[in-house]
Short mmCIF file of C-alpha atoms and ligand atoms in Angstrom, two decimals:
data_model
loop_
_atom_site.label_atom_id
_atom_site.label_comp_id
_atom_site.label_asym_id
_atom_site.label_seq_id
_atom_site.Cartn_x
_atom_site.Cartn_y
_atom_site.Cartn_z
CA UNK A 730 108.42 114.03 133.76
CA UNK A 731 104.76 113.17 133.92
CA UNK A 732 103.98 109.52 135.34
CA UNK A 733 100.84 107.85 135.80
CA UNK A 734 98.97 107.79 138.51
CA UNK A 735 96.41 104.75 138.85
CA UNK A 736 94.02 106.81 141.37
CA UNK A 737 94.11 109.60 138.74
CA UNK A 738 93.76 107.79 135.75
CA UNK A 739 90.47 106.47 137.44
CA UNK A 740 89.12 110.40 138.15
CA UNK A 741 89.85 111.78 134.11
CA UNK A 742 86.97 110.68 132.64
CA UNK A 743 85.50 113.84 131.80
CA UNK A 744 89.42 115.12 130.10
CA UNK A 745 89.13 116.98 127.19
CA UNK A 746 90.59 115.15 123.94
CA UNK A 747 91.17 117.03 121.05
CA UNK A 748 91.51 115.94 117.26
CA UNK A 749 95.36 117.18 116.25
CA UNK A 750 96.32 116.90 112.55
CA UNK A 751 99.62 114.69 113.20
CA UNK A 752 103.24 116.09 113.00
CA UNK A 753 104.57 114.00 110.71
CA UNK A 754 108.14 115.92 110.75
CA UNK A 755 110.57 115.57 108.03
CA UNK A 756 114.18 115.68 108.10
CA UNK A 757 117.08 114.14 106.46
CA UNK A 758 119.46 113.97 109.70
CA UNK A 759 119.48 110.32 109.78
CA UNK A 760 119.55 109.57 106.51
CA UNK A 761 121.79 106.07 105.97
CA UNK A 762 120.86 105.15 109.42
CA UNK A 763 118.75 102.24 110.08
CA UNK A 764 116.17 101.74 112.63
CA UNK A 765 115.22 98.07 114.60
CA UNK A 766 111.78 97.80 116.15
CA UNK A 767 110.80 94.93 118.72
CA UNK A 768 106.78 94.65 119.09
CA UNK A 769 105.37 93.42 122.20
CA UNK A 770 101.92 91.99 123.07
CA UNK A 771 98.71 93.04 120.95
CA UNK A 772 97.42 93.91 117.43
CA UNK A 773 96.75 97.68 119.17
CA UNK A 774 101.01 97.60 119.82
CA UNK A 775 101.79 95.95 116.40
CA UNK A 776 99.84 98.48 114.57
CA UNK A 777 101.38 101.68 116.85
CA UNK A 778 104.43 99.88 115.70
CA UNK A 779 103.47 101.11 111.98
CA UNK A 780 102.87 104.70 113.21
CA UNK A 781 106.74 104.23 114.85
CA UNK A 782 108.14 103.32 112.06
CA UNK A 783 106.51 106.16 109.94
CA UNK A 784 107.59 108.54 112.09
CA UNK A 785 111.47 107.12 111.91
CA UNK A 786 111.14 107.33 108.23
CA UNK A 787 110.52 110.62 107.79
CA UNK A 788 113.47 111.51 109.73
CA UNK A 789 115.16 109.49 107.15
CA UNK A 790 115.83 106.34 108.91
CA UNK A 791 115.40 102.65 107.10
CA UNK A 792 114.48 99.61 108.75
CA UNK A 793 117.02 96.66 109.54
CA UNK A 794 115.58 93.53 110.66
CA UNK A 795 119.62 92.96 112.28
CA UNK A 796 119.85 94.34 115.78
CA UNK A 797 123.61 94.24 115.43
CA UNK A 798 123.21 96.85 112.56
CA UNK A 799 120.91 99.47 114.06
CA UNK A 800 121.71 102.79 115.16
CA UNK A 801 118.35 103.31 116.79
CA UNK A 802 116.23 100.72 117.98
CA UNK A 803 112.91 100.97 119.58
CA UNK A 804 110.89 98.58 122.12
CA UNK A 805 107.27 98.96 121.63
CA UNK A 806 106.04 97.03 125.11
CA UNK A 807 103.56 95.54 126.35
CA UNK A 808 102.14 95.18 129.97
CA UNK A 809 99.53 92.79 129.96
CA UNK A 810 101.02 89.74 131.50
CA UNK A 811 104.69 89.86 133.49
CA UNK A 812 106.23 88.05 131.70
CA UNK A 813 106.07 90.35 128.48
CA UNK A 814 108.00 92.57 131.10
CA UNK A 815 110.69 90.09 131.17
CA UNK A 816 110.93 89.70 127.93
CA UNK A 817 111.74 93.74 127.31
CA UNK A 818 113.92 93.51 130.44
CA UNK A 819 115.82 90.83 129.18
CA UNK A 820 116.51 92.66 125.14
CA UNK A 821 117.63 95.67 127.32
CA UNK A 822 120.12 93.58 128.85
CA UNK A 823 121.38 92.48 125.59
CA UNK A 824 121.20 96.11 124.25
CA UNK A 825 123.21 97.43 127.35
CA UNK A 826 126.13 94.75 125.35
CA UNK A 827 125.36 96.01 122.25
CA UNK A 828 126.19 99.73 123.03
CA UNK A 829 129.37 98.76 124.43
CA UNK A 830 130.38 98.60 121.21
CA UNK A 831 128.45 101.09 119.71
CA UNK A 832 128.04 103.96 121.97
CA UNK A 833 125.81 105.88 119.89
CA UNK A 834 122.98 104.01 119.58
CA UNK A 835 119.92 105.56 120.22
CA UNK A 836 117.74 102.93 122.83
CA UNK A 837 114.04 103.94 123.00
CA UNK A 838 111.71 102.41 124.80
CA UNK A 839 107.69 103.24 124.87
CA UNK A 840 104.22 101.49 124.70
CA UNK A 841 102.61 100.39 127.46
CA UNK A 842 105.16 99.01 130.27
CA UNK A 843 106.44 102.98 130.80
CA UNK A 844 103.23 104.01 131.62
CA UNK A 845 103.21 101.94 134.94
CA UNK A 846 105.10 104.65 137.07
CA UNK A 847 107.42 101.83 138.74
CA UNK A 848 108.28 100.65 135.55
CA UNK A 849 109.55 104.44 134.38
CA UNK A 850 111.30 104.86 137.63
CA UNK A 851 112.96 101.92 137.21
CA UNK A 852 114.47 102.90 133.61
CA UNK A 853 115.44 106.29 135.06
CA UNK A 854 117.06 104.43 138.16
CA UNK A 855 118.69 100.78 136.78
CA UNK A 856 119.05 101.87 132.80
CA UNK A 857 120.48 104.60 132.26
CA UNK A 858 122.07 103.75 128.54
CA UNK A 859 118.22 104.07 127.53
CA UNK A 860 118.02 106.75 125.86
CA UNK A 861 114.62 107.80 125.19
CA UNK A 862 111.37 106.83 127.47
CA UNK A 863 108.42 107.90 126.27
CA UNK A 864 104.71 106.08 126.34
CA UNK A 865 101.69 105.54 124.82
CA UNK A 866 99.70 108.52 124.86
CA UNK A 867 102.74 110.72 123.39
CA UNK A 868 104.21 108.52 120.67
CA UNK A 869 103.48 111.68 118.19
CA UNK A 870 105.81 113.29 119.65
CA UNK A 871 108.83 110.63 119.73
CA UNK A 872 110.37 112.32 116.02
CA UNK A 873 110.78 115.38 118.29
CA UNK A 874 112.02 113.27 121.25
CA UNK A 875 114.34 111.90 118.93
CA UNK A 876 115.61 114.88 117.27
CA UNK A 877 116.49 116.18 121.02
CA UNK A 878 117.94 113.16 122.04
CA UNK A 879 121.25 114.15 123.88
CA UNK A 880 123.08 111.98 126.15
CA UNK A 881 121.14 112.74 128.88
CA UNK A 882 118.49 110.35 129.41
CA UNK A 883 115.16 111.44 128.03
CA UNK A 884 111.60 110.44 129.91
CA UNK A 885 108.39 111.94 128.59
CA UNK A 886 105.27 109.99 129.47
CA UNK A 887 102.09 111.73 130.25
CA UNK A 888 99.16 110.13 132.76
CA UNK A 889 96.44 112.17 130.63
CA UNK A 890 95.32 111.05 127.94
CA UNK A 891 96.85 111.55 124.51
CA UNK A 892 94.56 113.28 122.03
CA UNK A 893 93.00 111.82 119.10
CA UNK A 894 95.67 112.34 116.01
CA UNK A 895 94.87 112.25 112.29
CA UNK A 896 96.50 111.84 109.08
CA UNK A 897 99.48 110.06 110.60
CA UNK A 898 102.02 108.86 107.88
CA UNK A 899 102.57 104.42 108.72
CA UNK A 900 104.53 101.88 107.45
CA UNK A 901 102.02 99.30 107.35
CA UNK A 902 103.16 95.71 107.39
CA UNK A 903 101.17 94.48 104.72
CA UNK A 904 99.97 95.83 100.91
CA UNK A 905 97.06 93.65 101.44
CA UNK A 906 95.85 93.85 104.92
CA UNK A 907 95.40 96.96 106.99
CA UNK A 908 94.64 97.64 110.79
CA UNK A 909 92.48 101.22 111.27
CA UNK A 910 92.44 102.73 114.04
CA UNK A 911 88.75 103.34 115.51
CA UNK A 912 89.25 104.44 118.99
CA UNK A 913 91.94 104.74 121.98
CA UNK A 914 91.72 103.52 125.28
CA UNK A 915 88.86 101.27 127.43
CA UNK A 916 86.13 102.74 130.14
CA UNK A 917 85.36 98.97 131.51
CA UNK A 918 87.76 98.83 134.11
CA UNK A 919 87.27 94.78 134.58
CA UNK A 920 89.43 94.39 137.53
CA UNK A 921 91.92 92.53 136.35
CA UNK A 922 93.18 94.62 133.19
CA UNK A 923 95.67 97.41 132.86
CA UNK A 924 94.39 98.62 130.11
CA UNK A 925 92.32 101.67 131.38
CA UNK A 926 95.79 102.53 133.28
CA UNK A 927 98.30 102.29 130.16
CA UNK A 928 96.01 103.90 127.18
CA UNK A 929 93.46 105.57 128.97
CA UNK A 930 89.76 106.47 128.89
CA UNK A 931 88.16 105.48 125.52
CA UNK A 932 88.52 108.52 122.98
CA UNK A 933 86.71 107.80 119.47
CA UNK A 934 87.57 108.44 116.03
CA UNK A 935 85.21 110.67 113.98
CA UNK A 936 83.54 108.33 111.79
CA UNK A 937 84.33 110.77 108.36
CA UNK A 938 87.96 110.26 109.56
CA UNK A 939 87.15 106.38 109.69
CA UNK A 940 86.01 106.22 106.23
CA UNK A 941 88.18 108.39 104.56
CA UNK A 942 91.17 106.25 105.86
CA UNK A 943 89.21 102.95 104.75
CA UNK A 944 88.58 104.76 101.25
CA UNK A 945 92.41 105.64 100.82
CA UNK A 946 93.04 101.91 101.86
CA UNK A 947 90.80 100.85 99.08
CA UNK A 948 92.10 102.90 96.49
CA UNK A 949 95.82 101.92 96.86
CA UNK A 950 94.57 98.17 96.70
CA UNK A 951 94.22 96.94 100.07
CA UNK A 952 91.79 94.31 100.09
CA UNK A 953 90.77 93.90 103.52
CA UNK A 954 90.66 96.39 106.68
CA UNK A 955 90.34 94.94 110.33
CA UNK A 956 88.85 98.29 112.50
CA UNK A 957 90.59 97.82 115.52
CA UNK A 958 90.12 99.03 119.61
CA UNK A 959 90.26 97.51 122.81
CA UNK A 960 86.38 97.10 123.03
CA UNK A 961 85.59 98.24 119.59
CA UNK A 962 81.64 97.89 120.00
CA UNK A 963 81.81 100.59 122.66
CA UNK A 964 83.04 103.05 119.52
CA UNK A 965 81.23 106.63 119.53
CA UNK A 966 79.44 106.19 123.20
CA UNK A 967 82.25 109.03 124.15
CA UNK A 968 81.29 111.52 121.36
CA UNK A 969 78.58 113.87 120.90
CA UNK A 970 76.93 111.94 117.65
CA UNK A 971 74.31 109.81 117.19
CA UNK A 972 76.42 107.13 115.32
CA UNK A 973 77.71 103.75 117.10
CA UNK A 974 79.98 100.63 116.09
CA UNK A 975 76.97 99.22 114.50
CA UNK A 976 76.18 102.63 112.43
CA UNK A 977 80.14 102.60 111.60
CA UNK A 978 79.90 99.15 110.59
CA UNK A 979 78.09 99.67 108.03
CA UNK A 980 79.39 102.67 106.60
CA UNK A 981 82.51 101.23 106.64
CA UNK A 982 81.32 97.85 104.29
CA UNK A 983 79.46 100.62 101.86
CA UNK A 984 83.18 101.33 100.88
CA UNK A 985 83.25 98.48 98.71
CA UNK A 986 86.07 97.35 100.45
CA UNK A 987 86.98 93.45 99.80
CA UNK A 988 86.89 92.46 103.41
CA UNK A 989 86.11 94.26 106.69
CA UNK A 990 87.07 92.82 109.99
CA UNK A 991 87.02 94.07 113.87
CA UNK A 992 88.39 93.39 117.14
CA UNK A 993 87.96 93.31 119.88
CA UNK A 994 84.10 93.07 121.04
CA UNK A 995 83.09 93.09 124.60
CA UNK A 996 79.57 90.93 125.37
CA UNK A 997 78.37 94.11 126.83
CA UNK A 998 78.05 96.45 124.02
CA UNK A 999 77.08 93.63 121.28
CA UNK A 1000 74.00 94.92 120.23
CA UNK A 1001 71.05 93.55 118.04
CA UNK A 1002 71.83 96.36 115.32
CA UNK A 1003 75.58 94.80 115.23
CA UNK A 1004 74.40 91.68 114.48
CA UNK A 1005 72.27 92.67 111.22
CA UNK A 1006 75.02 94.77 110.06
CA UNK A 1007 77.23 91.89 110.17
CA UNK A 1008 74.65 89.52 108.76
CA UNK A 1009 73.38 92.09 106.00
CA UNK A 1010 76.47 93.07 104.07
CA UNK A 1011 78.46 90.35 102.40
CA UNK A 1012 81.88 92.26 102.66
CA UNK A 1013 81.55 91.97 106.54
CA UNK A 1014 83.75 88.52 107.54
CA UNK A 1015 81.21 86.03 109.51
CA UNK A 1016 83.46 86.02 112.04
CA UNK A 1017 83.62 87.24 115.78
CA UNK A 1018 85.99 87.26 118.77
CA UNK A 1019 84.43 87.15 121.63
CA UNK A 1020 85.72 87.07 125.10
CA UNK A 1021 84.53 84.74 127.45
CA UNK A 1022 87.38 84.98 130.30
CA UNK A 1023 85.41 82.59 133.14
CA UNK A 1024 82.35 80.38 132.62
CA UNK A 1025 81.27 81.18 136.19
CA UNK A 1026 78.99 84.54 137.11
CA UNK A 1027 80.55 84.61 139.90
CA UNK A 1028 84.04 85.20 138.96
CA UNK A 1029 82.64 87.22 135.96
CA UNK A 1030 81.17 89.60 138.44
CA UNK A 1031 85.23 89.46 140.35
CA UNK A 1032 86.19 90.04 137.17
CA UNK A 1033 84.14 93.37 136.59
CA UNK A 1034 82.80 91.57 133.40
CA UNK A 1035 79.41 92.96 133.32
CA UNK A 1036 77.60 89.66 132.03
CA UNK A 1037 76.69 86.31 133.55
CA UNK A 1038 77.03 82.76 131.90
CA UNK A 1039 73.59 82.88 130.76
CA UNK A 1040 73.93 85.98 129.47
CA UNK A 1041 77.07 85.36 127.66
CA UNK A 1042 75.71 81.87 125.90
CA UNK A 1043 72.21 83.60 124.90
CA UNK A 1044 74.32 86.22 123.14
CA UNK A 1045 76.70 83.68 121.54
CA UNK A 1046 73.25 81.23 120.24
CA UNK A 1047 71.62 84.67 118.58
CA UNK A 1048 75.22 85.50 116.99
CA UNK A 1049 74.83 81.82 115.67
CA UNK A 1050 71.44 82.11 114.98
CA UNK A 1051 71.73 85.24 112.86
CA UNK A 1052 75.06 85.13 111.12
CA UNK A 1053 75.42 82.43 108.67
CA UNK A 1054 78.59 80.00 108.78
CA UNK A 1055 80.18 82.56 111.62
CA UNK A 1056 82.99 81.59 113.30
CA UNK A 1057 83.76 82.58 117.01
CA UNK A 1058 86.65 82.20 118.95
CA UNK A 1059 87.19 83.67 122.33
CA UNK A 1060 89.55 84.79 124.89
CA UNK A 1061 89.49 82.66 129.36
CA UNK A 1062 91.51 83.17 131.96
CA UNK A 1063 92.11 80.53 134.27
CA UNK A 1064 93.00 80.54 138.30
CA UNK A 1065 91.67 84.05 138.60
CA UNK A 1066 92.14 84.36 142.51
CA UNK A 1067 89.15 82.78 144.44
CA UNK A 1068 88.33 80.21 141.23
CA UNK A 1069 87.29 76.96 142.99
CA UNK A 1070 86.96 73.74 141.39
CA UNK A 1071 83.09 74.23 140.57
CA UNK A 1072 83.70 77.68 138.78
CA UNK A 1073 86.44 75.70 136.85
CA UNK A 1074 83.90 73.70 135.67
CA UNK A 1075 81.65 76.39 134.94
CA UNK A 1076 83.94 77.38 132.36
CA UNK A 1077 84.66 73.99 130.79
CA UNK A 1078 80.52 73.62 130.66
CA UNK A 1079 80.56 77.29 128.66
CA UNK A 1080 83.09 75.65 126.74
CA UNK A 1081 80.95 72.11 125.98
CA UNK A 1082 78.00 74.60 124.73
CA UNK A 1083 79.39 77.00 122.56
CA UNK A 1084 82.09 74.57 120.96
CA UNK A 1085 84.40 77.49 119.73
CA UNK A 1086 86.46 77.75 116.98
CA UNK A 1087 89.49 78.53 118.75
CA UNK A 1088 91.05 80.35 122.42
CA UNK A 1089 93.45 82.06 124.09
CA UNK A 1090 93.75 80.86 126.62
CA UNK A 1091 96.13 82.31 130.13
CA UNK A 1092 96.97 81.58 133.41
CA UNK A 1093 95.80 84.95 135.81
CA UNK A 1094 98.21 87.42 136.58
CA UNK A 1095 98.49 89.93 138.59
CA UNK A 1096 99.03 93.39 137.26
CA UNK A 1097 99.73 95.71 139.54
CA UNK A 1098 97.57 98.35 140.52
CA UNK A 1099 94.50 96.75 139.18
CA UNK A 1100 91.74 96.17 142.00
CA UNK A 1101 92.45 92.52 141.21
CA UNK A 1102 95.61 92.18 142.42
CA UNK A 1103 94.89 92.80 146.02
CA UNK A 1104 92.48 89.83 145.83
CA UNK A 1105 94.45 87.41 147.63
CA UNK A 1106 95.73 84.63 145.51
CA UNK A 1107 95.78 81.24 147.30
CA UNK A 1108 95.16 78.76 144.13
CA UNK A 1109 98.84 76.72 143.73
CA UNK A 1110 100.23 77.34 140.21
CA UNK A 1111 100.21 73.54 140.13
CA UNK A 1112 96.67 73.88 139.67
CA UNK A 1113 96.30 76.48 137.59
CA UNK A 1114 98.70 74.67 134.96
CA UNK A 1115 96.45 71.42 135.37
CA UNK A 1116 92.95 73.64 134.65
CA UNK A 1117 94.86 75.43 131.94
CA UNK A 1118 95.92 72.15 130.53
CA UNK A 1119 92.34 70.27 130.68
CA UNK A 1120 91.05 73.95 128.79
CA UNK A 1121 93.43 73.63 125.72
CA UNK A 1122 93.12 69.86 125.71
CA UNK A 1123 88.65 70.80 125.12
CA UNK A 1124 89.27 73.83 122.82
CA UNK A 1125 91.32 72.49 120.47
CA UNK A 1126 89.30 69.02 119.64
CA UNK A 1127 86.42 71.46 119.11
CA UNK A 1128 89.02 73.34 117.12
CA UNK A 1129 89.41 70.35 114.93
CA UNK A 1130 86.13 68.99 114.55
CA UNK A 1131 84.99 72.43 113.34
CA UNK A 1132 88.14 72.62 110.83
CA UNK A 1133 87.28 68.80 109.70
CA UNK A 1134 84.00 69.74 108.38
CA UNK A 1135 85.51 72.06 105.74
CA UNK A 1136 87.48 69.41 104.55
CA UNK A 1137 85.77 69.23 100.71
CA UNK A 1138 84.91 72.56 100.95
CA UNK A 1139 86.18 75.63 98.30
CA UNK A 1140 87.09 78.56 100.54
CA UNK A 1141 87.71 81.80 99.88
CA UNK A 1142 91.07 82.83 100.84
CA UNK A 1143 93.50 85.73 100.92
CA UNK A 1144 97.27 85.18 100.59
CA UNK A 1145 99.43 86.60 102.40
CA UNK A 1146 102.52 85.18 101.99
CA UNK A 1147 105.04 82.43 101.77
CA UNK A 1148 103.93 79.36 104.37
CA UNK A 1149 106.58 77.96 106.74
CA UNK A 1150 105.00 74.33 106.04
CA UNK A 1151 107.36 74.40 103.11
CA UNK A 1152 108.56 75.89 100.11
CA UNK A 1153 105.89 75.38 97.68
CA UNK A 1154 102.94 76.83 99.72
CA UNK A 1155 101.71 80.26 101.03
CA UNK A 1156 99.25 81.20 103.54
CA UNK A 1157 96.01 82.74 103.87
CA UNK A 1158 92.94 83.32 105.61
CA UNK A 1159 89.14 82.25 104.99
CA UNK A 1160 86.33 84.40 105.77
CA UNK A 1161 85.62 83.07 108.82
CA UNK A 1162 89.55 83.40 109.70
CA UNK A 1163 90.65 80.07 109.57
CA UNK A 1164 94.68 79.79 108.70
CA UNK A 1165 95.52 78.03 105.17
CA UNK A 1166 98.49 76.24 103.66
CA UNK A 1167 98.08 76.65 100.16
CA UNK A 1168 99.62 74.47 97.25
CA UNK A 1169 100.00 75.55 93.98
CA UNK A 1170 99.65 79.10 94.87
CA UNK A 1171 102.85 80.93 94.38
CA UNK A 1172 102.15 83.47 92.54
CA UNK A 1173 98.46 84.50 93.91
CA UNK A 1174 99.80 86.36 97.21
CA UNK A 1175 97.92 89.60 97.44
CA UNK A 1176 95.39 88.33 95.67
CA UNK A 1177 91.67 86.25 96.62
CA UNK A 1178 91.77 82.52 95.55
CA UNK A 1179 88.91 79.96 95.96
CA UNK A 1180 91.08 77.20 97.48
CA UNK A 1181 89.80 73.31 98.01
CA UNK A 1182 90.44 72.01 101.61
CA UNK A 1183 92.43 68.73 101.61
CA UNK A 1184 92.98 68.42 105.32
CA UNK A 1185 92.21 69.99 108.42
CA UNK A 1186 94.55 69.67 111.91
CA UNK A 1187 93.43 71.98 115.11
CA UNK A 1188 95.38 75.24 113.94
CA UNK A 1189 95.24 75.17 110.63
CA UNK A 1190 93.63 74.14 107.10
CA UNK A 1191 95.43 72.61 104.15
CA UNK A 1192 94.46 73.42 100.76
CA UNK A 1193 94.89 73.31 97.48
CA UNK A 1194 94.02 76.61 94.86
CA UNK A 1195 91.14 75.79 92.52
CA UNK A 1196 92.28 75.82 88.83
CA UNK A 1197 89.44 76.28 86.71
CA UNK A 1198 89.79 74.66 83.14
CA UNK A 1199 89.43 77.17 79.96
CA UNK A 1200 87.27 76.04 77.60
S1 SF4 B 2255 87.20 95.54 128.08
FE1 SF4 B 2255 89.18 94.61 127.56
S2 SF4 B 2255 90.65 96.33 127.49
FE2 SF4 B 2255 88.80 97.08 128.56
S3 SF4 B 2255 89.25 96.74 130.73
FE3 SF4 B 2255 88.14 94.91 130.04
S4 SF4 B 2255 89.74 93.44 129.39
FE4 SF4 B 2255 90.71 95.48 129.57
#
């Protein structure tokens, strides 16, 4: 067993990373069994998720969406905030129940939460009807994990860095809508995040690799791509080219390709040439997430961030400035340890300027073995759930007052799929990412409508599709 260790992770900068053709290995053994897979946290798990479930499908496995039915089930996890680890703690317990009665289920659990070493001792030590452990810089190898499974239980999780994989067979969630894979891993290290810890340093994709993938995306009718990292405008400053996110960008919209998204950006790397890409190619969504985390340089500079306030809003007016109609929303963290009243209201001030579109927004915490969490923490939750409170109460009445104003609008929109605000509607997306209700749009998912906007709350549009009479 190979478990992380923080100090170490910190030291591998310099690892090699090679570019491995994927194993994709085939088998029939479990064919009429039927996989369940639980997804924790972000877009990066949901979309490792689809390389999971590719891998469980060439072993000849089907998915049930029934726990009760499984004979494998895998948690992907997530270990951004705790309380994602009670969450996976929790379905174990339930599990544990389950296997009572069905003693040979396969339990595997992987993604980011086994990569904290307490987290993988604790499997070994308290659950012990797991199965399989393995984490996120090996999940290539869980079809071979899986084909060794014994009853013994199983814990592979490596501290170095995985290496780059290609051609990787996924089920992808949607025929219309496809996450790419542009890079691995983070190098920024802002104090508070585990992510340098749990996926590593920041290994790129080759950009020929990029586009190829976008191309075959394109060609079996996927209409929009969202290129996807943890600080995606950082892509290529870890390989020996001269091509960058902006560079990539663009390449990437010459595809043709109905719609090209990305996140997420990091102020740092948002560069000029990023911003003319985006504003240059029509095929390139106006719009940008863009965390903010704290209003106040000072806990910015806690927070490893890299940027002050002023910096942050001068980079937010040029995005304005340049890109027509974009959109931003943006990411804040409140009660980070040391925030005082006056930083609080730094942030709400960043807030009254840049008027986003929409937040996340999160109380701090801790994650341990960050540099953050030995900052002593002496802010009562009390007050961290009023700041919190005042936040969402600002963002989302500039969340509505931007959605009003499309009210008498025709968007573009993509359809997804069937709405859960009833029956007769489906949802979509605008360019700019808003959320749409559609009426009399049944039979258009998969497909781009223009759609006129009846009503507008803070979360979502409602709309209705635009019929055009035949002559
Ligand atoms: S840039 Fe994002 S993923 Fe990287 S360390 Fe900072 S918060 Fe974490």
């Amino acid at each position: 067993m190979n478990l992380p260790n923080m100090q170490e992770a910190r030291l591998r900068t310099d690892a090699l990373v090679e570019v491995i053709e994927a194993k994709n290995i085939k088998s029939d053994r479990f064919k009429n069994k039927k996989y369940f897979i639980r997804t924790y946290g972000c877009q990066m798990n949901v979309h490792d998720s689809e390389e999971i479930k590719g891998i469980l499908e060439n072993l000849g496995f089907k998915e049930t969406l029934e726990v009760q039915d499984a004979d494998l089930v895998v948690l992907n996890t997530c270990a951004i905030r705790e309380n994602a680890h009670d969450k996976v703690f929790g379905f174990l317990g339930r599990l544990k129940h389950l296997k009572k009665d069905k003693p040979d289920l396969i339990i595997c659990v992987g993604g980011c939460m086994p990569q904290e070493e307490s987290v993988a001792n604790l499997l070994k030590e308290k659950y012990p009807f797991v199965n399989i452990v393995f984490g996120t810089h090996n999940i290539n190898d869980l079809g071979t994990l899986i084909l060794e499974e014994s009853k013994k239980q199983l814990i592979e999780v490596y501290s170095i860095e995985g290496n780059v994989y290609e051609h990787m067979d996924y089920v992808r969630d949607s025929k219309f809508t496809a996450w790419v894979n542009i890079m691995y891993g983070c190098d920024k290290f802002c104090t508070y995040c585990i992510v340098p810890f749990t996926r590593g340093k920041q290994r790129s994709r080759k950009m020929a690799e990029i586009i190829k993938e976008v191309e075959k995306l394109k060609e079996e009718g996927y209409l929009e791509v969202t290129l996807l990292g943890q600080n995606v405008n950082a892509y290529g400053k870890d390989l020996d080219s001269d091509y960058d996110f902006a560079t990539l960008l663009e390449n990437v919209a010459k595809t043709g390709i109905k719609r090209v998204r990305f996140v997420t950006s990091h102020p740092w790397d948002f560069t000029d040439e990023m911003i003319n890409v985006i504003a240059g190619f029509e095929n390139i969504m106006p719009y940008i997430h863009l965390p903010l985390q704290s209003g106040s340089s000072k806990i910015l500079k806690l927070m490893g961030r890299r940027y002050t306030q002023e910096e942050y809003i001068a980079l937010y007016n040029k995005i304005k400035s340049k890109i027509k109609n974009v959109s931003i929303t943006t990411d804040i963290i409140v009660g980070f340890p040391n925030e005082t009243d006056e930083d609080f209201a730094e942030t709400l001030k960043v807030v009254n300027e840049c008027k986003f579109d929409g937040a996340f927004t999160f109380i701090y915490s801790p994650r341990e073995g960050t540099p953050a969490s030995k900052i002593k923490d002496t802010i009562p939750l009390e007050v961290k759930e009023q700041r919190l409170y005042k936040l969402n109460e600002l963002i989302n009445s500039y969340s509505l007052e931007h959605n009003k104003k499309y009210i008498g609008k025709t968007e573009e929109v993509l359809v997804l799929g069937p709405s859960e605000k009833g029956e007769d509607k489906v949802y979509g997306y605008t360019k700019t990412m808003k959320l749409v209700n559609v009426s009399n749009a049944k039979d258009d998912i998969g497909k781009l409508i223009l759609v006129y906007i009846t009503d507008a709350k803070s979360f979502s549009l409602d709309g209705e599709k635009v019929i055009f009479a035949k002559n």
